[in-house]
XYZ file of N, CA and C in Angstrom:
636
model
N -5.908 -13.874 37.828
C -4.895 -12.851 38.053
C -3.941 -13.329 39.135
N -2.639 -13.182 38.916
C -1.639 -13.639 39.878
C -1.518 -12.627 41.000
N -1.312 -13.149 42.217
C -1.108 -12.282 43.371
C 0.366 -11.938 43.486
N 0.647 -10.805 44.142
C 2.027 -10.434 44.419
C 2.683 -11.520 45.257
N 3.979 -11.793 45.018
C 4.661 -12.813 45.822
C 4.744 -12.428 47.282
N 4.460 -11.158 47.612
C 4.518 -10.729 48.989
C 3.229 -11.012 49.736
N 2.173 -11.378 49.037
C 0.891 -11.586 49.676
C 0.876 -12.881 50.474
N 0.195 -12.831 51.578
C -0.042 -14.024 52.374
C -1.519 -14.348 52.283
N -1.868 -15.546 52.718
C -3.278 -15.907 52.677
C -4.103 -14.983 53.555
N -3.523 -14.515 54.661
C -4.245 -13.608 55.538
C -4.500 -12.280 54.848
N -3.501 -11.759 54.134
C -3.665 -10.464 53.491
C -4.696 -10.523 52.389
N -4.883 -11.686 51.769
C -5.879 -11.801 50.706
C -7.284 -11.872 51.271
N -7.426 -12.386 52.518
C -8.755 -12.588 53.076
C -9.133 -11.550 54.123
N -8.097 -10.886 54.716
C -8.365 -10.019 55.851
C -9.197 -8.806 55.504
N -9.955 -8.342 56.480
C -10.738 -7.128 56.309
C -9.857 -5.918 56.544
N -10.330 -4.765 56.076
C -9.539 -3.548 56.202
C -9.243 -3.221 57.665
N -10.228 -3.426 58.566
C -10.055 -3.084 59.966
C -10.176 -4.326 60.841
N -9.502 -5.373 60.454
C -9.493 -6.597 61.244
C -8.909 -6.318 62.618
N -9.527 -6.904 63.645
C -9.124 -6.646 65.024
C -7.712 -7.158 65.297
N -7.031 -6.434 66.167
C -5.737 -6.881 66.647
C -5.946 -7.977 67.690
N -5.068 -8.973 67.663
C -5.067 -10.005 68.679
C -3.788 -9.939 69.488
N -3.635 -10.846 70.426
C -2.431 -10.873 71.262
C -1.179 -11.041 70.406
N -1.253 -11.911 69.401
C -0.103 -12.150 68.540
C 0.351 -10.875 67.844
N -0.613 -10.113 67.323
C -0.262 -8.892 66.603
C 0.337 -7.845 67.542
N -0.242 -7.731 68.738
C 0.274 -6.761 69.702
C 1.699 -7.112 70.122
N 1.923 -8.388 70.438
C 3.259 -8.824 70.860
C 4.270 -8.602 69.733
N 3.891 -8.944 68.518
C 4.784 -8.755 67.373
C 5.126 -7.284 67.188
N 4.120 -6.418 67.280
C 4.349 -4.984 67.106
C 5.230 -4.426 68.219
N 5.020 -4.898 69.449
C 5.842 -4.441 70.574
C 7.297 -4.849 70.373
N 7.527 -6.105 69.974
C 8.895 -6.594 69.790
C 9.609 -5.835 68.679
N 8.941 -5.638 67.555
C 9.557 -4.893 66.461
C 9.799 -3.441 66.860
N 8.830 -2.825 67.540
C 8.984 -1.434 67.964
C 10.163 -1.286 68.913
N 10.284 -2.217 69.857
C 11.388 -2.170 70.808
C 12.734 -2.301 70.094
N 12.805 -3.218 69.135
C 14.050 -3.413 68.394
C 14.402 -2.165 67.596
N 13.403 -1.554 66.968
C 13.652 -0.347 66.177
C 14.112 0.808 67.056
N 13.569 0.904 68.264
C 13.968 1.979 69.170
C 15.374 1.745 69.704
N 15.731 0.480 69.955
C 17.110 0.168 70.354
C 18.074 0.618 69.256
N 17.726 0.329 68.008
C 18.554 0.765 66.882
C 18.654 2.290 66.863
N 17.543 2.975 67.175
C 17.550 4.436 67.204
C 18.579 4.961 68.207
N 18.624 4.346 69.396
C 19.581 4.791 70.405
C 21.017 4.479 69.993
N 21.218 3.340 69.353
C 22.563 2.991 68.887
C 23.028 3.988 67.838
N 22.166 4.269 66.867
C 22.504 5.243 65.822
C 22.750 6.613 66.447
N 21.901 6.984 67.408
C 22.066 8.277 68.059
C 23.386 8.389 68.797
N 23.802 7.312 69.473
C 25.060 7.346 70.216
C 26.258 7.448 69.285
N 26.159 6.848 68.110
C 27.259 6.915 67.143
C 27.328 8.295 66.500
N 26.184 8.791 66.052
C 26.177 10.083 65.360
C 26.437 11.248 66.299
N 26.269 11.053 67.614
C 26.522 12.131 68.563
C 28.003 12.445 68.712
N 28.854 11.676 68.039
C 30.284 11.961 68.086
C 30.581 13.329 67.499
N 29.707 13.828 66.641
C 29.835 15.173 66.087
C 28.478 15.853 66.123
N 28.381 17.033 66.759
C 27.091 17.686 66.941
C 26.458 18.059 65.616
N 27.233 18.672 64.721
C 26.686 19.077 63.426
C 26.250 17.860 62.613
N 27.058 16.822 62.640
C 26.706 15.589 61.925
C 25.416 15.007 62.475
N 25.280 15.024 63.810
C 24.078 14.493 64.438
C 22.842 15.269 63.994
N 22.933 16.584 63.993
C 21.791 17.409 63.603
C 21.363 17.151 62.163
N 22.336 16.979 61.300
C 22.034 16.846 59.875
C 21.698 15.416 59.464
N 22.369 14.441 60.066
C 22.311 13.090 59.515
C 21.812 12.002 60.460
N 21.585 12.318 61.741
C 21.146 11.275 62.663
C 19.815 10.663 62.228
N 18.830 11.500 61.953
C 17.515 11.002 61.560
C 17.596 10.214 60.259
N 18.356 10.735 59.302
C 18.487 10.054 58.007
C 19.157 8.693 58.160
N 20.189 8.633 59.000
C 20.879 7.364 59.227
C 19.945 6.349 59.872
N 19.170 6.816 60.843
C 18.255 5.914 61.546
C 17.207 5.327 60.607
N 16.515 6.165 59.844
C 15.431 5.659 58.992
C 15.977 4.782 57.867
N 17.222 5.045 57.458
C 17.855 4.201 56.440
C 18.113 2.802 56.980
N 18.650 2.725 58.195
C 19.046 1.440 58.782
C 17.842 0.604 59.191
N 16.820 1.259 59.741
C 15.719 0.520 60.354
C 14.586 0.209 59.374
N 14.635 0.742 58.168
C 13.548 0.558 57.202
C 13.160 -0.901 56.962
N 14.116 -1.823 56.789
C 13.716 -3.229 56.586
C 12.909 -3.792 57.751
N 13.233 -3.378 58.977
C 12.470 -3.852 60.139
C 11.030 -3.340 60.092
N 10.862 -2.103 59.681
C 9.507 -1.556 59.562
C 8.707 -2.325 58.518
N 9.309 -2.595 57.390
C 8.599 -3.310 56.334
C 8.179 -4.696 56.808
N 9.074 -5.366 57.495
C 8.757 -6.695 57.991
C 7.674 -6.630 59.070
N 7.720 -5.600 59.916
C 6.699 -5.440 60.945
C 5.321 -5.250 60.324
N 5.228 -4.405 59.311
C 3.941 -4.169 58.654
C 3.370 -5.466 58.102
N 4.208 -6.284 57.481
C 3.728 -7.496 56.835
C 3.456 -8.607 57.843
N 4.187 -8.632 58.945
C 3.945 -9.655 59.963
C 2.709 -9.338 60.797
N 2.533 -8.072 61.174
C 1.374 -7.679 61.971
C 0.123 -7.658 61.098
N 0.236 -7.048 59.921
C -0.857 -7.022 58.936
C -2.185 -6.549 59.532
N -2.130 -5.423 60.205
C -3.325 -4.799 60.766
C -3.263 -3.300 60.518
N -4.443 -2.693 60.408
C -4.473 -1.241 60.292
C -3.977 -0.619 61.595
N -3.136 0.398 61.476
C -2.656 1.124 62.645
C -1.268 0.748 63.105
N -0.552 -0.080 62.345
C 0.759 -0.529 62.799
C 1.761 0.632 62.849
N 1.671 1.568 61.904
C 2.563 2.732 61.930
C 2.260 3.605 63.135
N 0.968 3.823 63.396
C 0.571 4.621 64.549
C 1.012 3.949 65.847
N 0.932 2.634 65.909
C 1.363 1.890 67.092
C 2.840 2.162 67.361
N 3.670 1.984 66.341
C 5.103 2.223 66.512
C 5.377 3.683 66.873
N 4.678 4.606 66.221
C 4.884 6.024 66.487
C 4.548 6.364 67.930
N 3.493 5.769 68.466
C 3.102 6.030 69.854
C 4.112 5.445 70.833
N 4.636 4.271 70.532
C 5.682 3.691 71.376
C 6.893 4.624 71.408
N 7.262 5.154 70.249
C 8.383 6.093 70.180
C 8.091 7.343 71.008
N 6.867 7.862 70.904
C 6.499 9.052 71.662
C 6.545 8.783 73.166
N 6.124 7.589 73.587
C 6.163 7.236 75.011
C 7.603 7.151 75.512
N 8.496 6.691 74.660
C 9.916 6.669 75.032
C 10.428 8.092 75.227
N 10.029 9.009 74.339
C 10.401 10.408 74.515
C 9.880 10.953 75.849
N 8.661 10.556 76.216
C 8.086 11.007 77.484
C 8.921 10.555 78.676
N 9.538 9.395 78.554
C 10.366 8.871 79.638
C 11.618 9.712 79.847
N 12.023 10.440 78.806
C 13.255 11.221 78.889
C 12.981 12.716 79.029
N 11.770 13.077 79.367
C 11.458 14.482 79.566
C 9.986 14.753 79.305
N 9.578 15.964 79.621
C 8.171 16.339 79.485
C 7.852 16.704 78.032
N 7.943 15.714 77.154
C 7.665 15.940 75.735
C 6.288 15.377 75.393
N 5.280 15.769 76.158
C 3.935 15.233 76.001
C 3.373 15.494 74.609
N 3.802 16.590 73.994
C 3.268 16.984 72.686
C 3.685 16.039 71.563
N 4.676 15.193 71.821
C 5.077 14.225 70.805
C 3.995 13.165 70.590
N 3.238 12.836 71.648
C 2.251 11.770 71.549
C 1.123 12.101 70.571
N 0.428 13.236 70.701
C -0.601 13.536 69.697
C -0.029 13.734 68.304
N 1.173 14.295 68.215
C 1.793 14.508 66.906
C 2.023 13.181 66.193
N 2.631 12.232 66.893
C 2.931 10.945 66.280
C 1.683 10.094 66.081
N 0.727 10.197 67.011
C -0.506 9.426 66.867
C -1.269 9.862 65.622
N -1.489 11.157 65.471
C -2.215 11.667 64.311
C -1.430 11.398 63.025
N -0.129 11.646 63.070
C 0.696 11.406 61.887
C 0.724 9.944 61.486
N 0.874 9.054 62.476
C 0.900 7.625 62.182
C -0.413 7.128 61.614
N -1.530 7.581 62.203
C -2.843 7.180 61.692
C -3.064 7.700 60.275
N -2.607 8.919 60.006
C -2.752 9.476 58.654
C -1.973 8.650 57.637
N -0.775 8.228 57.992
C 0.037 7.403 57.093
C -0.626 6.050 56.871
N -1.116 5.444 57.940
C -1.806 4.152 57.802
C -3.042 4.280 56.927
N -3.805 5.348 57.121
C -5.029 5.532 56.339
C -4.721 5.805 54.875
N -3.635 6.507 54.630
C -3.298 6.889 53.258
C -2.682 5.745 52.466
N -1.801 4.966 53.114
C -1.038 3.960 52.373
C -1.358 2.512 52.753
N -1.779 2.263 54.002
C -1.843 0.888 54.509
C -3.192 0.580 55.143
N -4.256 1.103 54.574
C -5.565 0.969 55.197
C -6.104 -0.454 55.126
N -5.957 -1.115 53.987
C -6.522 -2.453 53.811
C -5.418 -3.503 53.773
N -5.812 -4.757 53.963
C -4.857 -5.861 53.885
C -4.232 -5.943 52.499
N -5.025 -5.673 51.470
C -4.497 -5.711 50.102
C -3.420 -4.650 49.907
N -3.626 -3.465 50.488
C -2.621 -2.409 50.379
C -1.356 -2.769 51.142
N -1.531 -3.383 52.314
C -0.371 -3.766 53.126
C 0.433 -4.888 52.495
N -0.139 -5.570 51.507
C 0.571 -6.633 50.806
C 1.395 -6.104 49.641
N 1.315 -4.806 49.376
C 2.039 -4.208 48.258
C 3.285 -3.491 48.789
N 4.466 -4.008 48.483
C 5.704 -3.420 49.009
C 5.869 -1.947 48.690
N 5.437 -1.505 47.506
C 5.613 -0.099 47.133
C 4.823 0.826 48.059
N 3.692 0.361 48.554
C 2.920 1.164 49.490
C 3.632 1.268 50.842
N 4.283 0.190 51.249
C 5.038 0.228 52.501
C 6.245 1.154 52.347
N 6.872 1.119 51.186
C 7.984 2.031 50.892
C 7.513 3.481 51.028
N 6.375 3.792 50.428
C 5.841 5.153 50.488
C 5.482 5.541 51.921
N 4.931 4.592 52.673
C 4.562 4.867 54.063
C 5.789 5.197 54.900
N 6.869 4.427 54.722
C 8.069 4.671 55.516
C 8.760 5.965 55.107
N 8.788 6.281 53.836
C 9.375 7.543 53.394
C 8.618 8.724 54.002
N 7.294 8.614 54.057
C 6.480 9.673 54.650
C 6.708 9.760 56.151
N 6.774 8.594 56.808
C 7.053 8.601 58.243
C 8.422 9.196 58.526
N 9.386 8.929 57.658
C 10.734 9.461 57.837
C 10.721 10.978 57.848
N 9.948 11.571 56.940
C 9.809 13.029 56.917
C 9.151 13.514 58.205
N 8.127 12.790 58.654
C 7.431 13.132 59.894
C 8.388 13.062 61.083
N 9.212 12.047 61.106
C 10.162 11.837 62.197
C 11.145 13.009 62.308
N 11.700 13.434 61.178
C 12.643 14.552 61.225
C 11.932 15.867 61.519
N 10.713 16.006 61.020
C 9.954 17.236 61.238
C 9.584 17.421 62.706
N 9.469 16.317 63.438
C 9.090 16.411 64.861
C 10.127 17.180 65.672
N 11.335 17.305 65.166
C 12.390 17.991 65.913
C 12.144 19.488 66.053
N 11.257 20.056 65.226
C 10.987 21.485 65.343
C 9.851 21.775 66.328
N 9.156 20.729 66.782
C 8.009 20.944 67.666
C 8.400 21.680 68.951
N 9.520 21.314 69.611
C 9.876 22.052 70.833
C 10.022 23.557 70.607
N 10.537 23.957 69.453
C 10.685 25.384 69.155
C 9.321 26.052 69.106
N 8.332 25.343 68.578
C 6.993 25.901 68.426
C 6.181 25.847 69.712
N 6.480 24.869 70.577
C 5.651 24.636 71.764
C 6.273 25.213 73.035
N 7.478 24.734 73.377
C 8.090 25.139 74.651
C 9.589 24.935 74.575
N 10.262 25.850 73.898
C 11.694 25.694 73.668
C 12.480 25.692 74.975
N 12.214 26.647 75.862
C 12.971 26.727 77.107
C 12.778 25.482 77.964
N 11.554 25.002 78.022
C 11.293 23.786 78.783
C 12.005 22.587 78.197
N 12.042 22.512 76.874
C 12.714 21.405 76.192
C 14.209 21.417 76.476
N 14.830 22.589 76.363
C 16.265 22.687 76.607
C 16.600 22.409 78.062
N 15.711 22.825 78.955
C 15.941 22.608 80.383
C 15.853 21.132 80.745
N 14.847 20.458 80.198
C 14.653 19.034 80.485
C 15.790 18.210 79.907
N 16.183 18.538 78.671
C 17.237 17.750 78.014
C 18.619 18.044 78.567
N 18.798 19.172 79.265
C 20.087 19.564 79.845
C 21.200 19.514 78.800
N 20.940 20.163 77.662
C 21.907 20.181 76.572
C 23.068 21.111 76.904
N 24.260 20.771 76.403
C 25.393 21.660 76.512
C 25.232 22.835 75.560
N 26.055 23.853 75.757
C 25.947 25.063 74.931
C 26.179 24.770 73.459
N 27.125 23.887 73.163
C 27.418 23.547 71.769
C 26.207 22.902 71.095
N 25.548 22.001 71.824
C 24.386 21.306 71.271
C 23.218 22.275 71.084
N 23.005 23.155 72.061
C 21.919 24.136 71.969
C 22.114 25.032 70.760
N 23.333 25.522 70.586
C 23.620 26.413 69.458
C 23.400 25.703 68.125
N 23.826 24.439 68.047
C 23.643 23.687 66.807
C 22.165 23.412 66.553
N 21.449 23.084 67.619
C 20.005 22.811 67.483
C 19.266 24.041 66.957
N 19.549 25.192 67.531
C 18.889 26.422 67.101
C 19.337 26.822 65.696
N 20.585 26.540 65.377
C 21.106 26.876 64.047
C 20.360 26.120 62.963
N 20.154 24.821 63.168
C 19.560 23.990 62.118
C 18.037 23.952 62.172
N 17.485 23.825 63.368
C 16.030 23.681 63.472
C 15.309 25.012 63.701
N 16.083 26.080 63.760
C 15.486 27.407 63.802
C 15.593 28.120 62.472
N 16.007 27.383 61.445
C 16.210 27.948 60.114
C 15.396 27.157 59.104
N 14.495 27.832 58.404
C 13.578 27.142 57.485
C 14.320 26.394 56.380
N 15.396 26.970 55.869
C 16.134 26.315 54.778
C 16.787 25.026 55.244
N 17.367 25.047 56.438
C 17.967 23.831 56.973
C 16.902 22.780 57.266
N 15.740 23.210 57.753
C 14.659 22.269 58.041
C 14.220 21.557 56.773
N 14.042 22.322 55.698
C 13.642 21.719 54.421
C 14.687 20.707 53.969
N 15.967 21.067 54.103
C 17.043 20.157 53.697
C 17.034 18.873 54.523
N 16.912 19.003 55.850
C 16.947 17.834 56.736
C 15.747 16.923 56.493
N 14.558 17.514 56.351
C 13.356 16.716 56.113
C 13.440 15.994 54.781
N 13.890 16.699 53.735
C 14.013 16.080 52.414
C 15.059 14.966 52.433
N 16.186 15.214 53.080
C 17.249 14.204 53.167
C 16.765 12.974 53.924
N 16.062 13.183 55.024
C 15.578 12.060 55.835
C 14.531 11.253 55.081
N 13.623 11.936 54.389
C 12.615 11.231 53.597
C 13.266 10.408 52.498
N 14.290 10.969 51.858
C 14.996 10.239 50.797
C 15.735 9.036 51.368
N 16.356 9.209 52.539
C 17.052 8.090 53.184
C 16.068 6.992 53.561
N 14.892 7.379 54.065
C 13.872 6.389 54.386
C 13.404 5.641 53.148
N 13.262 6.369 52.060
C 12.875 5.760 50.785
C 13.918 4.746 50.323
N 15.196 5.117 50.376
C 16.262 4.198 49.973
C 16.310 2.978 50.889
N 16.176 3.209 52.194
C 16.202 2.092 53.138
C 15.056 1.123 52.897
N 13.880 1.664 52.570
C 12.731 0.803 52.293
C 12.929 0.020 51.003
N 13.582 0.633 50.022
C 13.886 -0.106 48.788
C 14.829 -1.266 49.077
N 15.793 -1.028 49.962
C 16.697 -2.112 50.374
C 15.898 -3.200 51.085
N 14.975 -2.793 51.963
C 14.133 -3.769 52.652
C 13.292 -4.577 51.691
N 12.775 -3.915 50.677
C 11.983 -4.604 49.655
C 12.819 -5.661 48.942
N 14.053 -5.306 48.627
C 14.946 -6.255 47.952
C 15.314 -7.423 48.865
N 15.566 -7.109 50.146
C 15.906 -8.163 51.104
C 14.753 -9.139 51.276
N 13.541 -8.633 51.319
C 12.391 -9.513 51.494
C 12.218 -10.419 50.291
N 12.444 -9.881 49.121
C 12.283 -10.698 47.926
C 13.328 -11.804 47.880
N 14.569 -11.464 48.249
C 15.664 -12.422 48.086
C 15.824 -13.360 49.274
N 15.564 -12.841 50.475
C 15.900 -13.615 51.667
C 14.702 -13.948 52.537
N 13.837 -12.968 52.806
C 12.736 -13.223 53.727
C 11.762 -14.266 53.213
N 11.415 -14.164 51.933
C 10.507 -15.141 51.367
C 11.128 -16.538 51.362
N 12.412 -16.586 51.007
C 13.110 -17.872 50.964
C 13.180 -18.506 52.344
N 13.333 -17.660 53.374
C 13.425 -18.170 54.741
C 12.057 -18.486 55.329
N 11.000 -18.072 54.649
C 9.663 -18.351 55.123
C 9.230 -17.537 56.312
N 9.815 -16.303 56.479
C 9.464 -15.490 57.642
C 8.273 -14.597 57.361
N 7.801 -14.508 56.115
C 6.585 -13.753 55.829
C 5.682 -14.603 54.956
Protein backbone atom coordinates (compact mmCIF):
# COMPACT_ATOMS: atom_id res chain seq x y z
CA UNK A 1 0.00 0.00 0.00
CA UNK A 2 1.38 3.43 -0.95
CA UNK A 3 1.83 6.04 1.75
CA UNK A 4 0.54 9.59 1.44
CA UNK A 5 3.14 11.91 -0.11
CA UNK A 6 2.85 13.97 3.06
CA UNK A 7 4.14 11.19 5.28
CA UNK A 8 7.62 11.29 6.67
CA UNK A 9 9.60 8.37 7.97
CA UNK A 10 9.02 9.66 11.49
CA UNK A 11 5.25 9.79 11.06
CA UNK A 12 5.21 6.19 9.83
CA UNK A 13 7.21 4.92 12.82
CA UNK A 14 6.27 7.33 15.61
CA UNK A 15 4.10 6.33 18.53
CA UNK A 16 0.84 8.10 19.27
CA UNK A 17 2.28 9.80 22.38
CA UNK A 18 5.93 10.10 21.47
CA UNK A 19 7.77 12.40 23.87
CA UNK A 20 8.55 15.96 22.94
CA UNK A 21 12.23 16.84 22.65
CA UNK A 22 14.07 20.15 22.56
CA UNK A 23 13.75 20.29 18.77
CA UNK A 24 9.97 19.90 18.88
CA UNK A 25 9.57 22.50 21.63
CA UNK A 26 11.75 25.05 19.84
CA UNK A 27 9.93 24.45 16.55
CA UNK A 28 6.53 24.85 18.21
CA UNK A 29 7.63 28.04 19.99
CA UNK A 30 8.96 29.59 16.76
CA UNK A 31 5.83 28.76 14.77
CA UNK A 32 3.56 29.91 17.61
CA UNK A 33 5.43 33.21 17.89
CA UNK A 34 5.20 33.79 14.14
CA UNK A 35 1.48 33.01 14.11
CA UNK A 36 0.86 35.42 17.00
CA UNK A 37 2.83 38.17 15.24
CA UNK A 38 0.56 37.64 12.23
CA UNK A 39 -2.44 37.86 14.58
CA UNK A 40 -1.33 41.30 15.79
CA UNK A 41 -0.66 42.49 12.24
CA UNK A 42 -4.10 41.35 11.09
CA UNK A 43 -5.66 42.90 14.18
CA UNK A 44 -3.98 46.26 13.55
CA UNK A 45 -5.21 46.31 9.95
CA UNK A 46 -8.77 45.24 10.67
CA UNK A 47 -9.05 47.71 13.57
CA UNK A 48 -9.35 50.47 10.98
CA UNK A 49 -13.09 49.81 11.20
CA UNK A 50 -14.72 48.63 14.45
CA UNK A 51 -17.60 46.76 12.82
CA UNK A 52 -15.27 45.15 10.29
CA UNK A 53 -12.95 44.09 13.10
CA UNK A 54 -15.77 42.48 15.08
CA UNK A 55 -17.08 40.56 12.10
CA UNK A 56 -13.98 39.70 10.11
CA UNK A 57 -10.82 40.00 12.21
CA UNK A 58 -10.90 36.39 13.43
CA UNK A 59 -11.83 35.07 9.99
CA UNK A 60 -9.03 37.02 8.32
CA UNK A 61 -6.49 35.78 10.85
CA UNK A 62 -7.33 32.06 10.60
CA UNK A 63 -7.42 32.33 6.80
CA UNK A 64 -3.95 33.88 6.58
CA UNK A 65 -2.20 31.80 9.22
CA UNK A 66 -3.62 28.37 8.30
CA UNK A 67 -0.61 27.27 6.18
CA UNK A 68 1.72 28.01 9.11
CA UNK A 69 -0.40 25.84 11.40
CA UNK A 70 -0.36 22.96 8.94
CA UNK A 71 3.39 23.17 8.57
CA UNK A 72 3.83 23.37 12.36
CA UNK A 73 1.78 20.21 12.89
CA UNK A 74 3.83 18.28 10.35
CA UNK A 75 7.21 19.61 11.49
CA UNK A 76 6.59 19.06 15.22
CA UNK A 77 4.69 15.78 14.67
CA UNK A 78 3.77 15.28 18.32
CA UNK A 79 0.49 14.94 20.15
CA UNK A 80 -0.55 18.23 21.73
CA UNK A 81 0.77 20.70 19.16
CA UNK A 82 -2.61 22.48 18.88
CA UNK A 83 -2.89 22.70 22.66
CA UNK A 84 0.68 24.05 22.82
CA UNK A 85 -0.11 26.86 20.39
CA UNK A 86 -3.44 27.57 22.10
CA UNK A 87 -1.72 27.92 25.48
CA UNK A 88 0.91 30.27 24.06
CA UNK A 89 -1.93 32.40 22.67
CA UNK A 90 -3.69 32.36 26.05
CA UNK A 91 -0.48 33.44 27.81
CA UNK A 92 -0.19 36.36 25.41
CA UNK A 93 -3.74 37.37 26.34
CA UNK A 94 -2.70 37.21 30.01
CA UNK A 95 0.07 39.70 29.29
CA UNK A 96 -2.52 42.21 28.08
CA UNK A 97 -4.94 41.89 30.97
CA UNK A 98 -6.41 39.61 33.60
CA UNK A 99 -7.84 37.11 31.11
CA UNK A 100 -6.87 34.06 33.16
CA UNK A 101 -9.96 32.17 31.98
CA UNK A 102 -8.55 31.98 28.45
CA UNK A 103 -5.88 29.49 29.58
CA UNK A 104 -8.15 26.61 30.68
CA UNK A 105 -10.48 27.30 27.76
CA UNK A 106 -7.73 27.05 25.16
CA UNK A 107 -5.92 24.20 26.93
CA UNK A 108 -9.01 21.99 27.08
CA UNK A 109 -10.11 23.00 23.59
CA UNK A 110 -6.67 22.42 22.08
CA UNK A 111 -6.30 19.02 23.73
CA UNK A 112 -9.77 18.02 22.52
CA UNK A 113 -8.87 18.96 18.94
CA UNK A 114 -5.58 17.07 19.14
CA UNK A 115 -7.30 14.00 20.57
CA UNK A 116 -10.07 14.09 17.99
CA UNK A 117 -8.06 14.76 14.83
CA UNK A 118 -4.30 14.51 15.49
CA UNK A 119 -3.82 11.87 18.16
CA UNK A 120 -1.44 9.54 16.31
CA UNK A 121 1.48 10.12 13.96
CA UNK A 122 -0.49 8.44 11.18
CA UNK A 123 -3.35 10.89 11.67
CA UNK A 124 -0.98 13.86 11.71
CA UNK A 125 0.36 12.71 8.34
CA UNK A 126 -3.07 13.12 6.73
CA UNK A 127 -3.61 16.69 5.46
CA UNK A 128 -7.41 16.40 5.61
CA UNK A 129 -7.23 15.77 9.34
CA UNK A 130 -5.09 18.87 9.82
CA UNK A 131 -7.61 20.84 7.75
CA UNK A 132 -10.41 19.63 10.02
CA UNK A 133 -8.37 20.42 13.14
CA UNK A 134 -7.71 24.00 12.03
CA UNK A 135 -11.32 24.61 11.01
CA UNK A 136 -12.41 23.43 14.46
CA UNK A 137 -9.78 25.56 16.18
CA UNK A 138 -10.94 28.54 14.12
CA UNK A 139 -14.45 28.15 15.52
CA UNK A 140 -12.97 27.82 19.02
CA UNK A 141 -10.89 30.96 18.50
CA UNK A 142 -13.88 33.10 17.52
CA UNK A 143 -16.07 31.56 20.22
CA UNK A 144 -13.55 32.59 22.90
CA UNK A 145 -14.62 36.21 22.39
CA UNK A 146 -17.87 35.60 24.27
CA UNK A 147 -16.11 34.29 27.39
CA UNK A 148 -15.67 37.75 28.99
CA UNK A 149 -19.44 38.31 28.75
CA UNK A 150 -20.02 35.05 30.60
CA UNK A 151 -17.24 35.43 33.17
CA UNK A 152 -16.43 39.07 33.98
CA UNK A 153 -17.60 41.61 31.44
CA UNK A 154 -16.93 44.72 33.53
CA UNK A 155 -13.45 43.55 34.44
CA UNK A 156 -12.69 42.76 30.80
CA UNK A 157 -13.82 46.17 29.57
CA UNK A 158 -11.92 47.90 32.36
CA UNK A 159 -8.67 46.05 31.67
CA UNK A 160 -8.88 46.53 27.91
CA UNK A 161 -9.76 50.25 28.30
CA UNK A 162 -11.98 50.14 25.22
CA UNK A 163 -13.50 53.29 23.78
CA UNK A 164 -17.27 53.71 23.79
CA UNK A 165 -17.55 52.86 20.09
CA UNK A 166 -15.65 49.60 20.56
CA UNK A 167 -17.65 48.64 23.67
CA UNK A 168 -20.95 49.23 21.89
CA UNK A 169 -19.84 47.18 18.88
CA UNK A 170 -18.53 44.38 21.09
CA UNK A 171 -21.81 44.13 22.99
CA UNK A 172 -23.80 44.41 19.77
CA UNK A 173 -22.11 41.44 18.11
CA UNK A 174 -20.99 39.22 20.97
CA UNK A 175 -24.06 39.84 23.08
CA UNK A 176 -26.35 38.60 20.32
CA UNK A 177 -26.75 34.87 19.68
CA UNK A 178 -27.47 35.31 15.96
CA UNK A 179 -24.35 37.37 15.38
CA UNK A 180 -22.28 34.88 17.38
CA UNK A 181 -23.48 32.00 15.22
CA UNK A 182 -22.66 34.00 12.08
CA UNK A 183 -19.16 34.99 13.28
CA UNK A 184 -18.27 31.48 14.46
CA UNK A 185 -19.53 29.89 11.23
CA UNK A 186 -17.71 32.47 9.09
CA UNK A 187 -14.46 32.03 11.01
CA UNK A 188 -14.63 28.23 10.82
CA UNK A 189 -15.25 28.44 7.07
CA UNK A 190 -12.34 30.87 6.64
CA UNK A 191 -10.09 28.52 8.60
CA UNK A 192 -11.21 25.64 6.41
CA UNK A 193 -10.43 27.59 3.22
CA UNK A 194 -7.07 28.73 4.57
CA UNK A 195 -6.14 25.15 5.45
CA UNK A 196 -7.10 24.00 1.96
CA UNK A 197 -4.74 26.66 0.59
CA UNK A 198 -2.05 25.39 2.96
CA UNK A 199 -2.63 21.85 1.77
CA UNK A 200 -2.18 22.96 -1.83
CA UNK A 201 0.95 24.96 -0.99
CA UNK A 202 2.52 21.99 0.75
CA UNK A 203 1.85 19.72 -2.17
CA UNK A 204 3.24 22.15 -4.75
CA UNK A 205 5.99 23.96 -2.89
CA UNK A 206 6.82 22.58 0.54
CA UNK A 207 7.50 19.05 -0.62
CA UNK A 208 9.54 20.31 -3.56
CA UNK A 209 11.60 22.50 -1.23
CA UNK A 210 12.16 19.60 1.14
CA UNK A 211 10.88 21.46 4.22
CA UNK A 212 8.66 18.57 5.35
